[in-house]
GROMACS .gro file of N, CA, C and O in nm:
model
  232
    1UNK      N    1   2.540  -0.053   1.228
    1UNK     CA    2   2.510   0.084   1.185
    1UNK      C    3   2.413   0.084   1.067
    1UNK      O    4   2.306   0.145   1.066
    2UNK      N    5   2.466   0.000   0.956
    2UNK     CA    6   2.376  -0.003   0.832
    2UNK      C    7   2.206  -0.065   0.876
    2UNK      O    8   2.113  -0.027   0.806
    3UNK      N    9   2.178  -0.158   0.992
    3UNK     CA   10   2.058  -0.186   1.027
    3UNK      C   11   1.966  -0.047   1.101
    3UNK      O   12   1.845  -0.031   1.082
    4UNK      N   13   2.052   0.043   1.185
    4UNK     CA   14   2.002   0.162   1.217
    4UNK      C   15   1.942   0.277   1.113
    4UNK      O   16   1.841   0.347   1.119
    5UNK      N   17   2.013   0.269   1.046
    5UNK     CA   18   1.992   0.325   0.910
    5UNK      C   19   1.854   0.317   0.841
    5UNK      O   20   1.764   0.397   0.819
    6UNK      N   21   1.875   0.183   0.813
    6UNK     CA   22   1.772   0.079   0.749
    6UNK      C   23   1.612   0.098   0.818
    6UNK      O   24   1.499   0.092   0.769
    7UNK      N   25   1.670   0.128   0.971
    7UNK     CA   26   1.505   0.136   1.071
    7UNK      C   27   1.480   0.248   1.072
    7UNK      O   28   1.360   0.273   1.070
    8UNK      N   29   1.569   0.358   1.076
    8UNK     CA   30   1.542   0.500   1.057
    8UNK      C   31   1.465   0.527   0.903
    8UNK      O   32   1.375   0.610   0.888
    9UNK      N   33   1.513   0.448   0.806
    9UNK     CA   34   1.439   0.488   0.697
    9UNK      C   35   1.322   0.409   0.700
    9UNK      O   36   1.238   0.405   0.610
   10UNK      N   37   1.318   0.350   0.799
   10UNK     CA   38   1.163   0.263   0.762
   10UNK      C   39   1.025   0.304   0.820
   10UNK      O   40   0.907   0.299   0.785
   11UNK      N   41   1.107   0.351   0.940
   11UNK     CA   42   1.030   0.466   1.030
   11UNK      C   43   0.967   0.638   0.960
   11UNK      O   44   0.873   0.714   0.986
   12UNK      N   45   1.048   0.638   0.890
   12UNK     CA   46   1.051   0.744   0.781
   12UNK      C   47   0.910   0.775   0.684
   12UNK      O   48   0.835   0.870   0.662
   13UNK      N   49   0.929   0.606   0.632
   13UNK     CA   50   0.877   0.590   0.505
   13UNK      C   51   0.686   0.546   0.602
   13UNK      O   52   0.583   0.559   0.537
   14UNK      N   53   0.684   0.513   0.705
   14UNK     CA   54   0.557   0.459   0.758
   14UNK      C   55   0.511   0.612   0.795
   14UNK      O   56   0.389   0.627   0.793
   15UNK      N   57   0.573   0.703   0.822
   15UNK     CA   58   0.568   0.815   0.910
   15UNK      C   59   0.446   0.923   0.764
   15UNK      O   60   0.343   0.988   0.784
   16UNK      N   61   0.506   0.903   0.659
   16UNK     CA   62   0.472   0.943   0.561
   16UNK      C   63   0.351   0.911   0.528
   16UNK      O   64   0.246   0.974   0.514
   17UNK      N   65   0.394   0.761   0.513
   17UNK     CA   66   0.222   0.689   0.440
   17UNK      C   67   0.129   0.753   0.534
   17UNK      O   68   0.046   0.831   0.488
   18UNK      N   69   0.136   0.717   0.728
   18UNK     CA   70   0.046   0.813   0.794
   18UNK      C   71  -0.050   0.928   0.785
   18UNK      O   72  -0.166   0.946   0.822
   19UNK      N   73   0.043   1.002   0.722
   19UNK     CA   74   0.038   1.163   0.704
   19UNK      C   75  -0.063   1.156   0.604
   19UNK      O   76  -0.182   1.186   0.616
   20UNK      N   77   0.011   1.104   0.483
   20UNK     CA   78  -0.035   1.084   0.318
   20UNK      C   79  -0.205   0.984   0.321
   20UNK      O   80  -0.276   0.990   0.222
   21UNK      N   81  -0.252   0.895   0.452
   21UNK     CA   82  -0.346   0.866   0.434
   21UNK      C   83  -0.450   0.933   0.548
   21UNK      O   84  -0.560   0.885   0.577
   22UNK      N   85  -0.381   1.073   0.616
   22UNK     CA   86  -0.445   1.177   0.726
   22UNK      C   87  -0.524   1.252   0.621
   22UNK      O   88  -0.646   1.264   0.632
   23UNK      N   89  -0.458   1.300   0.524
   23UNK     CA   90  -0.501   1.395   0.395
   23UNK      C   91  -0.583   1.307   0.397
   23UNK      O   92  -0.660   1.288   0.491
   24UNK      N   93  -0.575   1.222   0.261
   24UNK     CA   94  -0.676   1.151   0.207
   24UNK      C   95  -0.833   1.157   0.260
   24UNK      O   96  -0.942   1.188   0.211
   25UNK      N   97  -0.784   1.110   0.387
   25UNK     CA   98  -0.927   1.086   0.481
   25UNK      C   99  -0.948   1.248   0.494
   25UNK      O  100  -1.070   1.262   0.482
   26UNK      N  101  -0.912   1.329   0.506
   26UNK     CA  102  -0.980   1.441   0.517
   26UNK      C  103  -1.017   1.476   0.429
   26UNK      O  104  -1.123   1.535   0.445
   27UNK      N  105  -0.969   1.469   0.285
   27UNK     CA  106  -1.018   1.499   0.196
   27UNK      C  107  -1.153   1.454   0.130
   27UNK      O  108  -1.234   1.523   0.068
   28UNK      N  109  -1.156   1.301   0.167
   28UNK     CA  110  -1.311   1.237   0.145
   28UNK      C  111  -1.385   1.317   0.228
   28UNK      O  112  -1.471   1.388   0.177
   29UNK      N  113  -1.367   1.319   0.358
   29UNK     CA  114  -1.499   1.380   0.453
   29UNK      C  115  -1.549   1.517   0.391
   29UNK      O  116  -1.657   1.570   0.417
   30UNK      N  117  -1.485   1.548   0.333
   30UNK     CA  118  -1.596   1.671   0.257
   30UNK      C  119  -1.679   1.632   0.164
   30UNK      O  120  -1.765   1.716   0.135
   31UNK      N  121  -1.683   1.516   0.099
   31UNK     CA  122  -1.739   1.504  -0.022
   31UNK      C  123  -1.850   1.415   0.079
   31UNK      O  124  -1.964   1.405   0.034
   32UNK      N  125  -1.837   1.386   0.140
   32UNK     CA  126  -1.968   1.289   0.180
   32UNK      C  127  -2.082   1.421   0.206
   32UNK      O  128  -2.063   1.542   0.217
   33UNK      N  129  -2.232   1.320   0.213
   33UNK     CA  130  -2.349   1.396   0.198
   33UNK      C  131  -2.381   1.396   0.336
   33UNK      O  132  -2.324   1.333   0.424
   34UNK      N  133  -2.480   1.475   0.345
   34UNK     CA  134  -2.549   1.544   0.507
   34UNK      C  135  -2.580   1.413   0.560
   34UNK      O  136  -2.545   1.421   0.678
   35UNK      N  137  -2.622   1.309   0.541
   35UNK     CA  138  -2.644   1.151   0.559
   35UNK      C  139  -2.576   1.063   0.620
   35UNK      O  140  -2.604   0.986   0.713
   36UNK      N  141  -2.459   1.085   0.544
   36UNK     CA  142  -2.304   1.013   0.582
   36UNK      C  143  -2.253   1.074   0.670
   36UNK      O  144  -2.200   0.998   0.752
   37UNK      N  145  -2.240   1.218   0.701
   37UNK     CA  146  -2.264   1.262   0.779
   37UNK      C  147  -2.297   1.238   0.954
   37UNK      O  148  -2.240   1.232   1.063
   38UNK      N  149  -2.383   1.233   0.913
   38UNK     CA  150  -2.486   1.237   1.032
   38UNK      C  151  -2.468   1.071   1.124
   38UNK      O  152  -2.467   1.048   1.245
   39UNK      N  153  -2.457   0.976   1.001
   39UNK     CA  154  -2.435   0.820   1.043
   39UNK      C  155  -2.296   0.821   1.099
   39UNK      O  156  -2.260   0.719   1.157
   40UNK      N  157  -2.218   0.914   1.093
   40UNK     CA  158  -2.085   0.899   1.141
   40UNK      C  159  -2.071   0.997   1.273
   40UNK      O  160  -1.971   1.002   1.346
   41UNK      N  161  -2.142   1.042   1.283
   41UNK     CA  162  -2.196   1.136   1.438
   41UNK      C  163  -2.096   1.289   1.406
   41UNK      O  164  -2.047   1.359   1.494
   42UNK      N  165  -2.088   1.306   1.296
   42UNK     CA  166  -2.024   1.467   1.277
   42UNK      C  167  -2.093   1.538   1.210
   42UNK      O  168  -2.173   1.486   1.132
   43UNK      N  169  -2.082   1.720   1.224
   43UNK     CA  170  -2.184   1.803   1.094
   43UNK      C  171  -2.078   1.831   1.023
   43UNK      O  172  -1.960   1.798   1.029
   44UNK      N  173  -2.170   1.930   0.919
   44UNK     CA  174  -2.076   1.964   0.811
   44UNK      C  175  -1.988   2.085   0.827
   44UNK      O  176  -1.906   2.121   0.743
   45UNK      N  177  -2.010   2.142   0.937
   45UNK     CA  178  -1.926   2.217   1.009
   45UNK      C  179  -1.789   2.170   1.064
   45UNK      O  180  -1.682   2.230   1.053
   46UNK      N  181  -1.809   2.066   1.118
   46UNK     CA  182  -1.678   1.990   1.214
   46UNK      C  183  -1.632   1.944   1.075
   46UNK      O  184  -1.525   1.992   1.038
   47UNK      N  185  -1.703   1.849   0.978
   47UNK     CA  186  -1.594   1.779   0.866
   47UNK      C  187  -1.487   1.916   0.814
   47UNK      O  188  -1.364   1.915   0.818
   48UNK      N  189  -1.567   2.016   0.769
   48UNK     CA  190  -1.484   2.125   0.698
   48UNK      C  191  -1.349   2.194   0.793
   48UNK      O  192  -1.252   2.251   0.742
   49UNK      N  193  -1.371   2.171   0.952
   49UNK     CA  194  -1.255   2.227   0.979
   49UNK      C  195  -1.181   2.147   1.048
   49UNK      O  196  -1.088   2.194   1.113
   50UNK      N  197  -1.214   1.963   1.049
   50UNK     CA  198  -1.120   1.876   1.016
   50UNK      C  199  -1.020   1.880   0.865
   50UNK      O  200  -0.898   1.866   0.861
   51UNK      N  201  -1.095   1.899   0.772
   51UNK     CA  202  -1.036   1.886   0.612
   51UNK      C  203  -0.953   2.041   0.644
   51UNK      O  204  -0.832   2.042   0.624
   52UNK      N  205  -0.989   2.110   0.670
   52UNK     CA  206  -0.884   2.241   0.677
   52UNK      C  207  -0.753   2.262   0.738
   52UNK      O  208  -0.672   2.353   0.726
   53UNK      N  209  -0.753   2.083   0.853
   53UNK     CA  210  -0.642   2.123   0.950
   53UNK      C  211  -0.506   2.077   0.808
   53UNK      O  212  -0.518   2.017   0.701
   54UNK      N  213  -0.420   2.122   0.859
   54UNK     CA  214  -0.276   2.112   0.767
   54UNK      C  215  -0.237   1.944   0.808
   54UNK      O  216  -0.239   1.899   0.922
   55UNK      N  217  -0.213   1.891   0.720
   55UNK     CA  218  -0.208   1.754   0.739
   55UNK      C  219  -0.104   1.701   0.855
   55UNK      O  220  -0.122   1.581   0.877
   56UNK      N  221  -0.026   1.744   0.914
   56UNK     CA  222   0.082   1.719   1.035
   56UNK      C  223   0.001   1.733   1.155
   56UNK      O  224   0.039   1.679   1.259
   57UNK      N  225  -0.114   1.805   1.152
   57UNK     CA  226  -0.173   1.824   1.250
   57UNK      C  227  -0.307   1.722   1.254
   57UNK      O  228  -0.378   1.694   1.157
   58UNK      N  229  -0.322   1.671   1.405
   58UNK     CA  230  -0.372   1.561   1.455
   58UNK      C  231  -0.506   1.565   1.445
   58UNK      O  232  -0.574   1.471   1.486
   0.00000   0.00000   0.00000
Protein backbone atom coordinates (compact mmCIF):
# COMPACT_ATOMS: atom_id res chain seq x y z
CA UNK A 1 0.00 0.00 0.00
CA UNK A 2 2.71 2.47 1.25
CA UNK A 3 4.62 1.81 -2.39
CA UNK A 4 1.17 2.84 -4.14
CA UNK A 5 1.14 5.80 -2.31
CA UNK A 6 4.68 6.57 -2.90
CA UNK A 7 3.88 6.18 -7.02
CA UNK A 8 0.80 8.15 -6.76
CA UNK A 9 2.81 10.92 -5.26
CA UNK A 10 5.44 10.65 -7.73
CA UNK A 11 3.15 10.74 -10.53
CA UNK A 12 1.82 13.82 -8.86
CA UNK A 13 4.92 15.62 -8.39
CA UNK A 14 6.15 14.89 -12.42
CA UNK A 15 2.54 15.87 -13.42
CA UNK A 16 3.32 19.34 -11.97
CA UNK A 17 6.87 19.96 -13.05
CA UNK A 18 5.03 19.27 -16.70
CA UNK A 19 2.55 21.88 -16.29
CA UNK A 20 5.10 24.30 -14.37
CA UNK A 21 7.60 23.91 -17.43
CA UNK A 22 4.19 24.29 -20.16
CA UNK A 23 3.99 27.95 -18.54
CA UNK A 24 7.47 28.68 -18.61
CA UNK A 25 7.81 27.83 -22.28
CA UNK A 26 4.93 29.88 -23.02
CA UNK A 27 5.95 32.48 -21.28
CA UNK A 28 9.43 32.82 -23.13
CA UNK A 29 7.68 32.61 -26.59
CA UNK A 30 6.48 36.02 -26.17
CA UNK A 31 9.58 37.61 -25.45
CA UNK A 32 11.37 36.26 -28.43
CA UNK A 33 11.86 38.70 -31.51
CA UNK A 34 10.11 38.56 -35.06
CA UNK A 35 13.49 36.49 -36.01
CA UNK A 36 13.23 33.82 -33.49
CA UNK A 37 10.19 33.75 -34.52
CA UNK A 38 10.19 33.11 -37.83
CA UNK A 39 13.38 30.42 -37.38
CA UNK A 40 10.99 28.45 -35.34
CA UNK A 41 8.21 28.44 -38.15
CA UNK A 42 5.50 30.47 -35.91
CA UNK A 43 4.11 34.38 -36.08
CA UNK A 44 3.57 36.56 -33.50
CA UNK A 45 0.08 35.95 -33.68
CA UNK A 46 0.15 32.06 -33.00
CA UNK A 47 3.03 32.69 -30.08
CA UNK A 48 0.46 35.17 -28.26
CA UNK A 49 -2.44 32.76 -28.33
CA UNK A 50 -0.22 29.84 -27.42
CA UNK A 51 1.08 32.07 -24.19
CA UNK A 52 -2.69 32.89 -23.55
CA UNK A 53 -3.79 29.21 -23.39
CA UNK A 54 -4.33 28.46 -19.40
CA UNK A 55 -1.52 26.26 -18.59
CA UNK A 56 -3.58 22.67 -18.24
CA UNK A 57 -4.37 23.19 -21.60
CA UNK A 58 -2.31 21.39 -24.36
Amino acid sequence: MTMIIIEMFRRILQRLRELQQRQRSRRELVTLDRYALKDIGISRADALLEANKPFWRS
